[in-house]
PDB file of C-alpha atoms in Angstrom:
ATOM      1  CA  MET A   1      42.022 -42.495 -43.505  1.00 73.00           C
ATOM      2  CA  ILE A   2      40.053 -43.588 -46.565  1.00 84.00           C
ATOM      3  CA  THR A   3      37.489 -45.630 -44.306  1.00 88.00           C
ATOM      4  CA  VAL A   4      37.153 -42.254 -42.421  1.00 89.00           C
ATOM      5  CA  ILE A   5      36.462 -40.461 -45.881  1.00 90.00           C
ATOM      6  CA  LEU A   6      33.846 -43.060 -47.049  1.00 94.00           C
ATOM      7  CA  LEU A   7      31.918 -43.063 -43.597  1.00 95.00           C
ATOM      8  CA  VAL A   8      31.640 -39.484 -43.887  1.00 95.00           C
ATOM      9  CA  ILE A   9      30.201 -39.355 -47.149  1.00 95.00           C
ATOM     10  CA  VAL A  10      27.814 -42.391 -46.215  1.00 96.00           C
ATOM     11  CA  GLY A  11      26.791 -40.326 -43.186  1.00 96.00           C
ATOM     12  CA  GLY A  12      26.021 -36.980 -45.308  1.00 96.00           C
ATOM     13  CA  ILE A  13      23.694 -39.339 -47.629  1.00 97.00           C
ATOM     14  CA  SER A  14      21.899 -40.361 -44.611  1.00 96.00           C
ATOM     15  CA  LEU A  15      21.316 -37.089 -43.513  1.00 96.00           C
ATOM     16  CA  SER A  16      20.031 -35.746 -46.747  1.00 96.00           C
ATOM     17  CA  GLN A  17      17.626 -38.789 -46.930  1.00 96.00           C
ATOM     18  CA  ALA A  18      16.479 -37.823 -43.380  1.00 95.00           C
ATOM     19  CA  VAL A  19      15.922 -34.248 -44.115  1.00 95.00           C
ATOM     20  CA  SER A  20      14.234 -34.881 -47.394  1.00 94.00           C
ATOM     21  CA  ASP A  21      10.283 -35.232 -47.313  1.00 93.00           C
ATOM     22  CA  PRO A  22       9.966 -38.641 -48.700  1.00 91.00           C
ATOM     23  CA  HIS A  23       6.772 -37.695 -50.043  1.00 91.00           C
ATOM     24  CA  GLN A  24       8.170 -34.840 -52.415  1.00 92.00           C
ATOM     25  CA  VAL A  25      11.133 -36.817 -53.767  1.00 93.00           C
ATOM     26  CA  THR A  26      11.138 -39.538 -55.996  1.00 91.00           C
ATOM     27  CA  LEU A  27      11.673 -43.147 -55.069  1.00 91.00           C
ATOM     28  CA  ARG A  28      14.588 -43.427 -57.609  1.00 91.00           C
ATOM     29  CA  TRP A  29      16.518 -40.778 -55.745  1.00 94.00           C
ATOM     30  CA  LEU A  30      15.841 -42.130 -52.400  1.00 94.00           C
ATOM     31  CA  ARG A  31      16.855 -45.858 -53.359  1.00 94.00           C
ATOM     32  CA  LEU A  32      20.050 -44.347 -55.365  1.00 94.00           C
ATOM     33  CA  GLY A  33      21.264 -42.886 -52.303  1.00 95.00           C
ATOM     34  CA  GLY A  34      20.725 -46.261 -50.060  1.00 95.00           C
ATOM     35  CA  ILE A  35      22.841 -48.245 -52.608  1.00 95.00           C
ATOM     36  CA  ILE A  36      25.726 -45.463 -52.731  1.00 96.00           C
ATOM     37  CA  ALA A  37      25.901 -45.709 -48.869  1.00 96.00           C
ATOM     38  CA  VAL A  38      25.747 -49.251 -48.701  1.00 96.00           C
ATOM     39  CA  THR A  39      28.263 -49.889 -51.324  1.00 96.00           C
ATOM     40  CA  LEU A  40      30.723 -47.316 -49.787  1.00 96.00           C
ATOM     41  CA  LEU A  41      30.360 -48.867 -46.683  1.00 95.00           C
ATOM     42  CA  ALA A  42      31.156 -52.197 -48.036  1.00 95.00           C
ATOM     43  CA  VAL A  43      34.341 -50.755 -49.524  1.00 94.00           C
ATOM     44  CA  ALA A  44      35.147 -49.138 -46.470  1.00 91.00           C
ATOM     45  CA  VAL A  45      34.889 -52.661 -44.652  1.00 91.00           C
ATOM     46  CA  THR A  46      36.718 -54.295 -47.374  1.00 90.00           C
ATOM     47  CA  ILE A  47      39.698 -51.964 -46.982  1.00 86.00           C
ATOM     48  CA  GLU A  48      39.827 -52.515 -43.136  1.00 84.00           C
ATOM     49  CA  MET A  49      39.528 -56.263 -43.589  1.00 85.00           C
ATOM     50  CA  SER A  50      42.422 -56.302 -45.960  1.00 81.00           C
ATOM     51  CA  ARG A  51      44.579 -54.621 -43.313  1.00 74.00           C
ATOM     52  CA  LEU A  52      43.697 -57.315 -40.669  1.00 72.00           C
ATOM     53  CA  GLY A  53      47.041 -58.902 -39.655  1.00 56.00           C
ATOM     54  CA  ARG A  54      49.327 -56.285 -41.094  1.00 57.00           C
ATOM     55  CA  SER A  55      51.649 -54.288 -38.805  1.00 46.00           C
ATOM     56  CA  SER A  56      51.107 -50.735 -38.718  1.00 45.00           C
ATOM     57  CA  VAL A  57      54.004 -48.584 -40.379  1.00 45.00           C
ATOM     58  CA  GLY A  58      55.332 -45.737 -37.818  1.00 44.00           C
ATOM     59  CA  SER A  59      55.158 -42.242 -38.818  1.00 43.00           C
ATOM     60  CA  LEU A  60      56.145 -38.918 -37.589  1.00 41.00           C
ATOM     61  CA  ALA A  61      52.543 -37.440 -38.265  1.00 44.00           C
ATOM     62  CA  VAL A  62      49.693 -37.026 -35.516  1.00 46.00           C
ATOM     63  CA  LEU A  63      47.646 -39.383 -37.495  1.00 46.00           C
ATOM     64  CA  THR A  64      48.807 -43.050 -37.812  1.00 46.00           C
ATOM     65  CA  GLU A  65      47.232 -46.201 -39.412  1.00 58.00           C
ATOM     66  CA  PRO A  66      46.546 -48.805 -36.958  1.00 62.00           C
ATOM     67  CA  GLU A  67      44.093 -51.537 -37.021  1.00 71.00           C
ATOM     68  CA  LEU A  68      40.407 -50.797 -36.087  1.00 77.00           C
ATOM     69  CA  GLN A  69      39.459 -51.866 -32.437  1.00 80.00           C
ATOM     70  CA  SER A  70      36.778 -54.130 -31.664  1.00 83.00           C
ATOM     71  CA  THR A  71      34.278 -51.330 -30.766  1.00 85.00           C
ATOM     72  CA  ASP A  72      35.038 -49.873 -34.234  1.00 85.00           C
ATOM     73  CA  TRP A  73      33.924 -53.055 -35.881  1.00 89.00           C
ATOM     74  CA  ALA A  74      30.888 -53.113 -33.814  1.00 91.00           C
ATOM     75  CA  LEU A  75      29.701 -49.813 -34.628  1.00 92.00           C
ATOM     76  CA  LEU A  76      30.305 -50.667 -38.261  1.00 93.00           C
ATOM     77  CA  THR A  77      28.164 -53.765 -37.946  1.00 93.00           C
ATOM     78  CA  LEU A  78      25.585 -51.546 -36.476  1.00 95.00           C
ATOM     79  CA  THR A  79      25.925 -48.809 -39.063  1.00 95.00           C
ATOM     80  CA  ALA A  80      25.736 -51.501 -42.037  1.00 95.00           C
ATOM     81  CA  THR A  81      22.375 -52.884 -40.110  1.00 95.00           C
ATOM     82  CA  VAL A  82      20.493 -49.749 -40.108  1.00 96.00           C
ATOM     83  CA  LEU A  83      21.633 -49.001 -43.583  1.00 96.00           C
ATOM     84  CA  MET A  84      20.368 -52.216 -45.023  1.00 95.00           C
ATOM     85  CA  ILE A  85      16.832 -51.260 -43.086  1.00 95.00           C
ATOM     86  CA  GLN A  86      16.830 -47.984 -44.667  1.00 95.00           C
ATOM     87  CA  LEU A  87      17.379 -49.464 -48.107  1.00 94.00           C
ATOM     88  CA  THR A  88      14.763 -52.169 -47.669  1.00 94.00           C
ATOM     89  CA  ALA A  89      12.287 -49.566 -46.353  1.00 95.00           C
ATOM     90  CA  THR A  90      12.728 -47.289 -49.141  1.00 93.00           C
ATOM     91  CA  GLN A  91      12.232 -50.233 -51.738  1.00 90.00           C
ATOM     92  CA  LYS A  92       8.710 -51.299 -49.955  1.00 91.00           C
ATOM     93  CA  ALA A  93       7.860 -47.472 -49.541  1.00 87.00           C
ATOM     94  CA  LYS A  94       7.893 -47.520 -45.746  1.00 91.00           C
ATOM     95  CA  HIS A  95       8.596 -43.906 -45.618  1.00 91.00           C
ATOM     96  CA  GLN A  96       8.590 -43.019 -41.959  1.00 92.00           C
ATOM     97  CA  ILE A  97      11.058 -45.983 -41.237  1.00 93.00           C
ATOM     98  CA  GLN A  98      13.149 -45.126 -43.985  1.00 94.00           C
ATOM     99  CA  ARG A  99      13.472 -41.431 -42.600  1.00 94.00           C
ATOM    100  CA  ARG A 100      13.981 -42.635 -39.135  1.00 95.00           C
ATOM    101  CA  ALA A 101      16.694 -45.359 -40.223  1.00 96.00           C
ATOM    102  CA  ALA A 102      18.435 -42.509 -42.296  1.00 96.00           C
ATOM    103  CA  GLY A 103      18.725 -40.507 -39.345  1.00 95.00           C
ATOM    104  CA  CYS A 104      20.148 -43.113 -37.342  1.00 96.00           C
ATOM    105  CA  GLY A 105      22.682 -43.968 -40.187  1.00 95.00           C
ATOM    106  CA  PHE A 106      23.746 -40.219 -40.067  1.00 96.00           C
ATOM    107  CA  LEU A 107      24.418 -40.476 -36.399  1.00 95.00           C
ATOM    108  CA  LEU A 108      26.049 -43.919 -36.574  1.00 95.00           C
ATOM    109  CA  ALA A 109      28.242 -43.491 -39.810  1.00 95.00           C
ATOM    110  CA  SER A 110      29.533 -39.986 -38.469  1.00 93.00           C
ATOM    111  CA  GLY A 111      29.799 -41.186 -34.874  1.00 92.00           C
ATOM    112  CA  THR A 112      31.782 -44.018 -36.361  1.00 92.00           C
ATOM    113  CA  ALA A 113      34.144 -41.855 -38.343  1.00 91.00           C
ATOM    114  CA  GLY A 114      34.874 -39.195 -35.290  1.00 87.00           C
ATOM    115  CA  ILE A 115      35.648 -42.245 -33.083  1.00 86.00           C
ATOM    116  CA  ILE A 116      38.123 -43.935 -35.578  1.00 85.00           C
ATOM    117  CA  VAL A 117      39.822 -40.598 -35.967  1.00 84.00           C
ATOM    118  CA  THR A 118      40.149 -40.305 -32.301  1.00 79.00           C
ATOM    119  CA  HIS A 119      41.588 -43.790 -32.129  1.00 74.00           C
ATOM    120  CA  HIS A 120      44.152 -42.791 -34.862  1.00 70.00           C
ATOM    121  CA  LEU A 121      45.507 -39.632 -33.001  1.00 65.00           C
ATOM    122  CA  THR A 122      48.915 -40.162 -31.081  1.00 56.00           C
ATOM    123  CA  THR A 123      48.643 -36.543 -29.156  1.00 56.00           C
ATOM    124  CA  ALA A 124      46.348 -34.735 -26.764  1.00 50.00           C
ATOM    125  CA  ILE A 125      43.560 -32.993 -28.556  1.00 63.00           C
ATOM    126  CA  ASN A 126      40.193 -31.603 -28.035  1.00 65.00           C
ATOM    127  CA  LEU A 127      38.176 -34.518 -28.665  1.00 70.00           C
ATOM    128  CA  PRO A 128      34.562 -32.966 -28.698  1.00 74.00           C
ATOM    129  CA  SER A 129      35.919 -30.733 -31.347  1.00 79.00           C
ATOM    130  CA  ILE A 130      36.735 -33.921 -33.292  1.00 83.00           C
ATOM    131  CA  ALA A 131      33.288 -35.685 -33.073  1.00 83.00           C
ATOM    132  CA  PHE A 132      31.198 -32.427 -33.688  1.00 89.00           C
ATOM    133  CA  THR A 133      33.226 -31.314 -36.741  1.00 91.00           C
ATOM    134  CA  THR A 134      33.091 -34.962 -38.152  1.00 92.00           C
ATOM    135  CA  ALA A 135      29.607 -34.779 -38.011  1.00 93.00           C
ATOM    136  CA  LEU A 136      29.432 -31.333 -39.716  1.00 95.00           C
ATOM    137  CA  SER A 137      31.769 -32.659 -42.426  1.00 94.00           C
ATOM    138  CA  ALA A 138      29.586 -35.567 -43.284  1.00 95.00           C
ATOM    139  CA  GLY A 139      26.661 -33.515 -43.556  1.00 95.00           C
ATOM    140  CA  LEU A 140      28.144 -31.322 -46.040  1.00 96.00           C
ATOM    141  CA  VAL A 141      30.090 -33.592 -48.094  1.00 96.00           C
ATOM    142  CA  GLY A 142      27.255 -36.258 -48.452  1.00 95.00           C
ATOM    143  CA  GLY A 143      24.621 -33.563 -48.575  1.00 96.00           C
ATOM    144  CA  THR A 144      26.483 -31.840 -51.250  1.00 96.00           C
ATOM    145  CA  LEU A 145      26.776 -35.019 -53.501  1.00 96.00           C
ATOM    146  CA  MET A 146      22.902 -35.943 -52.676  1.00 96.00           C
ATOM    147  CA  THR A 147      21.907 -32.158 -53.767  1.00 96.00           C
ATOM    148  CA  MET A 148      23.590 -32.761 -56.794  1.00 95.00           C
ATOM    149  CA  LEU A 149      22.041 -36.153 -57.434  1.00 95.00           C
ATOM    150  CA  LEU A 150      18.823 -34.640 -56.555  1.00 95.00           C
ATOM    151  CA  GLY A 151      19.380 -31.969 -59.395  1.00 93.00           C
ATOM    152  CA  HIS A 152      20.208 -35.063 -61.779  1.00 91.00           C
ATOM    153  CA  ALA A 153      16.663 -36.528 -60.744  1.00 91.00           C
ATOM    154  CA  TYR A 154      14.823 -33.555 -62.059  1.00 89.00           C
ATOM    155  CA  LEU A 155      16.037 -34.316 -65.320  1.00 84.00           C
ATOM    156  CA  THR A 156      13.838 -37.756 -65.649  1.00 82.00           C
ATOM    157  CA  ALA A 157      11.354 -36.779 -62.779  1.00 75.00           C
ATOM    158  CA  GLY A 158       9.104 -34.556 -65.097  1.00 68.00           C
ATOM    159  CA  ASN A 159       6.607 -33.102 -63.101  1.00 79.00           C
ATOM    160  CA  GLU A 160       6.943 -35.660 -59.887  1.00 81.00           C
ATOM    161  CA  MET A 161       8.784 -33.161 -57.979  1.00 89.00           C
ATOM    162  CA  THR A 162       8.655 -29.435 -57.256  1.00 90.00           C
ATOM    163  CA  GLN A 163      11.467 -27.031 -56.384  1.00 92.00           C
ATOM    164  CA  LYS A 164      10.742 -27.461 -52.555  1.00 94.00           C
ATOM    165  CA  PRO A 165      13.153 -30.424 -51.808  1.00 95.00           C
ATOM    166  CA  PHE A 166      15.911 -29.070 -54.083  1.00 95.00           C
ATOM    167  CA  MET A 167      15.643 -25.781 -52.032  1.00 96.00           C
ATOM    168  CA  ARG A 168      15.655 -27.452 -48.777  1.00 96.00           C
ATOM    169  CA  LEU A 169      18.570 -29.648 -49.337  1.00 97.00           C
ATOM    170  CA  LEU A 170      20.434 -26.680 -50.794  1.00 96.00           C
ATOM    171  CA  LEU A 171      19.544 -24.870 -47.704  1.00 97.00           C
ATOM    172  CA  MET A 172      20.897 -27.592 -45.478  1.00 96.00           C
ATOM    173  CA  VAL A 173      24.150 -27.304 -47.238  1.00 97.00           C
ATOM    174  CA  ILE A 174      24.412 -23.589 -46.575  1.00 97.00           C
ATOM    175  CA  ILE A 175      23.860 -23.936 -43.151  1.00 97.00           C
ATOM    176  CA  LEU A 176      26.276 -26.583 -42.734  1.00 96.00           C
ATOM    177  CA  LEU A 177      28.883 -24.934 -44.483  1.00 96.00           C
ATOM    178  CA  ALA A 178      28.400 -21.769 -42.339  1.00 96.00           C
ATOM    179  CA  LEU A 179      28.798 -24.017 -39.130  1.00 96.00           C
ATOM    180  CA  ARG A 180      31.644 -25.696 -40.682  1.00 95.00           C
ATOM    181  CA  LEU A 181      33.265 -22.306 -41.311  1.00 94.00           C
ATOM    182  CA  ILE A 182      32.731 -21.040 -37.762  1.00 94.00           C
ATOM    183  CA  PHE A 183      33.902 -24.072 -35.715  1.00 92.00           C
ATOM    184  CA  SER A 184      36.941 -24.577 -38.166  1.00 91.00           C
ATOM    185  CA  ALA A 185      37.900 -21.041 -37.670  1.00 91.00           C
ATOM    186  CA  MET A 186      37.393 -21.633 -33.739  1.00 89.00           C
ATOM    187  CA  TRP A 187      38.859 -25.134 -33.208  1.00 86.00           C
ATOM    188  CA  GLY A 188      41.518 -24.890 -36.229  1.00 85.00           C
ATOM    189  CA  GLY A 189      42.720 -21.570 -37.028  1.00 83.00           C
ATOM    190  CA  TYR A 190      42.602 -19.666 -33.723  1.00 83.00           C
ATOM    191  CA  SER A 191      44.005 -22.699 -32.055  1.00 80.00           C
ATOM    192  CA  TYR A 192      46.925 -23.563 -34.446  1.00 81.00           C
ATOM    193  CA  TYR A 193      47.865 -19.583 -34.391  1.00 81.00           C
ATOM    194  CA  THR A 194      47.551 -19.551 -30.512  1.00 80.00           C
ATOM    195  CA  SER A 195      49.590 -22.672 -29.829  1.00 73.00           C
ATOM    196  CA  SER A 196      52.765 -23.040 -28.510  1.00 53.00           C
ATOM    197  CA  ARG A 197      53.388 -26.405 -29.633  1.00 55.00           C
ATOM    198  CA  THR A 198      52.949 -25.538 -33.442  1.00 51.00           C
ATOM    199  CA  GLY A 199      55.374 -23.257 -35.183  1.00 55.00           C
ATOM    200  CA  PRO A 200      55.310 -21.415 -38.556  1.00 59.00           C
ATOM    201  CA  ASN A 201      55.173 -23.843 -41.412  1.00 76.00           C
ATOM    202  CA  SER A 202      55.016 -23.256 -45.108  1.00 80.00           C
ATOM    203  CA  TRP A 203      53.336 -26.410 -45.883  1.00 82.00           C
ATOM    204  CA  ASN A 204      50.614 -25.928 -43.272  1.00 83.00           C
ATOM    205  CA  LEU A 205      50.129 -22.453 -44.344  1.00 86.00           C
ATOM    206  CA  MET A 206      49.566 -23.330 -47.730  1.00 88.00           C
ATOM    207  CA  MET A 207      47.040 -26.168 -46.800  1.00 89.00           C
ATOM    208  CA  ILE A 208      45.291 -23.716 -44.329  1.00 91.00           C
ATOM    209  CA  MET A 209      44.735 -21.189 -47.145  1.00 91.00           C
ATOM    210  CA  THR A 210      43.405 -24.179 -49.640  1.00 91.00           C
ATOM    211  CA  ARG A 211      41.309 -25.146 -46.622  1.00 92.00           C
ATOM    212  CA  TYR A 212      39.764 -21.893 -46.367  1.00 94.00           C
ATOM    213  CA  LEU A 213      39.816 -20.364 -49.966  1.00 94.00           C
ATOM    214  CA  VAL A 214      38.841 -23.518 -51.936  1.00 93.00           C
ATOM    215  CA  GLY A 215      37.176 -25.302 -49.007  1.00 93.00           C
ATOM    216  CA  PHE A 216      34.689 -22.601 -47.861  1.00 95.00           C
ATOM    217  CA  GLY A 217      35.207 -19.346 -50.360  1.00 95.00           C
ATOM    218  CA  VAL A 218      34.447 -21.057 -53.496  1.00 95.00           C
ATOM    219  CA  PRO A 219      31.635 -23.174 -52.557  1.00 96.00           C
ATOM    220  CA  SER A 220      29.849 -20.244 -50.764  1.00 96.00           C
ATOM    221  CA  VAL A 221      29.802 -18.277 -54.170  1.00 96.00           C
ATOM    222  CA  PHE A 222      28.725 -21.454 -56.027  1.00 96.00           C
ATOM    223  CA  ALA A 223      25.941 -22.037 -53.181  1.00 96.00           C
ATOM    224  CA  TYR A 224      24.443 -18.663 -53.861  1.00 96.00           C
ATOM    225  CA  MET A 225      24.650 -19.205 -57.606  1.00 96.00           C
ATOM    226  CA  THR A 226      22.914 -22.499 -57.053  1.00 96.00           C
ATOM    227  CA  TYR A 227      20.404 -20.716 -55.069  1.00 96.00           C
ATOM    228  CA  ASP A 228      19.499 -18.301 -57.753  1.00 95.00           C
ATOM    229  CA  CYS A 229      19.394 -21.028 -60.293  1.00 95.00           C
ATOM    230  CA  ILE A 230      16.808 -23.038 -58.417  1.00 94.00           C
ATOM    231  CA  LYS A 231      14.472 -20.107 -57.758  1.00 93.00           C
ATOM    232  CA  ARG A 232      14.482 -19.490 -61.591  1.00 92.00           C
ATOM    233  CA  ARG A 233      13.777 -23.347 -62.051  1.00 91.00           C
ATOM    234  CA  ALA A 234      17.415 -23.670 -63.748  1.00 92.00           C
ATOM    235  CA  ASN A 235      17.792 -27.151 -62.527  1.00 92.00           C
ATOM    236  CA  GLN A 236      20.147 -28.106 -65.069  1.00 91.00           C
ATOM    237  CA  SER A 237      22.558 -25.262 -64.686  1.00 93.00           C
ATOM    238  CA  ALA A 238      22.157 -25.826 -60.661  1.00 94.00           C
ATOM    239  CA  THR A 239      23.168 -29.270 -61.165  1.00 94.00           C
ATOM    240  CA  GLY A 240      26.470 -28.068 -63.139  1.00 93.00           C
ATOM    241  CA  ILE A 241      27.166 -25.877 -60.379  1.00 96.00           C
ATOM    242  CA  LEU A 242      26.902 -28.413 -57.611  1.00 96.00           C
ATOM    243  CA  TYR A 243      29.382 -30.664 -59.522  1.00 95.00           C
ATOM    244  CA  ILE A 244      31.891 -28.205 -59.252  1.00 94.00           C
ATOM    245  CA  THR A 245      30.835 -27.425 -55.580  1.00 96.00           C
ATOM    246  CA  TYR A 246      31.287 -30.932 -54.642  1.00 96.00           C
ATOM    247  CA  VAL A 247      34.861 -31.157 -55.911  1.00 95.00           C
ATOM    248  CA  MET A 248      35.881 -27.927 -53.727  1.00 96.00           C
ATOM    249  CA  VAL A 249      34.195 -29.233 -50.734  1.00 96.00           C
ATOM    250  CA  ILE A 250      35.986 -32.619 -51.120  1.00 94.00           C
ATOM    251  CA  ILE A 251      39.477 -30.645 -51.793  1.00 94.00           C
ATOM    252  CA  GLY A 252      38.508 -28.616 -48.460  1.00 93.00           C
ATOM    253  CA  GLU A 253      37.799 -31.483 -46.126  1.00 93.00           C
ATOM    254  CA  GLY A 254      40.678 -33.250 -47.561  1.00 90.00           C
ATOM    255  CA  ALA A 255      42.790 -30.274 -46.417  1.00 91.00           C
ATOM    256  CA  ALA A 256      41.290 -30.380 -43.284  1.00 90.00           C
ATOM    257  CA  LEU A 257      42.056 -33.971 -42.460  1.00 86.00           C
ATOM    258  CA  ALA A 258      45.685 -33.405 -43.496  1.00 85.00           C
ATOM    259  CA  LEU A 259      45.763 -30.524 -41.145  1.00 86.00           C
ATOM    260  CA  LEU A 260      44.519 -32.564 -38.535  1.00 84.00           C
ATOM    261  CA  GLY A 261      47.399 -35.269 -39.011  1.00 78.00           C
ATOM    262  CA  ALA A 262      49.901 -32.295 -39.340  1.00 79.00           C
ATOM    263  CA  THR A 263      48.891 -30.186 -36.357  1.00 80.00           C
ATOM    264  CA  GLY A 264      46.505 -32.106 -34.141  1.00 77.00           C
ATOM    265  CA  TRP A 265      43.686 -29.246 -34.558  1.00 83.00           C
ATOM    266  CA  ALA A 266      40.261 -29.806 -36.136  1.00 84.00           C
ATOM    267  CA  PHE A 267      40.474 -27.618 -39.269  1.00 87.00           C
TER     268      PHE A 267
END
């Protein structure tokens, strides 16, 4: 599912660029985000192209690894086109085009990731929950990455940026973290414990603890610490905290994807 993970990050990068006011951030930061997004998408396409013609290996897990369908390839192509438009518009300082293209990139990348996940599922599941949680996951993972990189940008931007864009992205991450927790508990935790087709499993229980303690608990504390640092204009400290936050978020979303494969529920 490496393709799904890469698409999730790409989608979150695009969302961060759409949320940010292009007049309040540096061109270098916007360009860096576009380059990272295009590169990650290229890696995803390369991985899938290398799998063409190979036979899938059977698995007892809910998630299998079939080849992408024609609709998946069409969506990947459309996503790549939009990302290239966004990157070109950024370079040409066409702010409105860049911002709209970034918004479309988020919808396409996260939507494609959700569709690929549903194509990989071998059991019945609440498919709308997969689409919605994939979009939230994309915004959270990619948003945390871009917020951290924006903190880095302050080290070289001088007086080009105020604290406003940094605070805006952090608030976006906090909102997404809260929504992700709510819907994970509703569609994942509650469904798992009330389902008759999933019994007690020590490995799943350990992954659930990791998902909620590491994926939600620690990032919540660090998000508050980052908020306090930004208010004090301690951008270097905020960036360091966001490094660790990003690692915790990645671990949490990885656990959620593993739980989806093991239980069929959208954690």
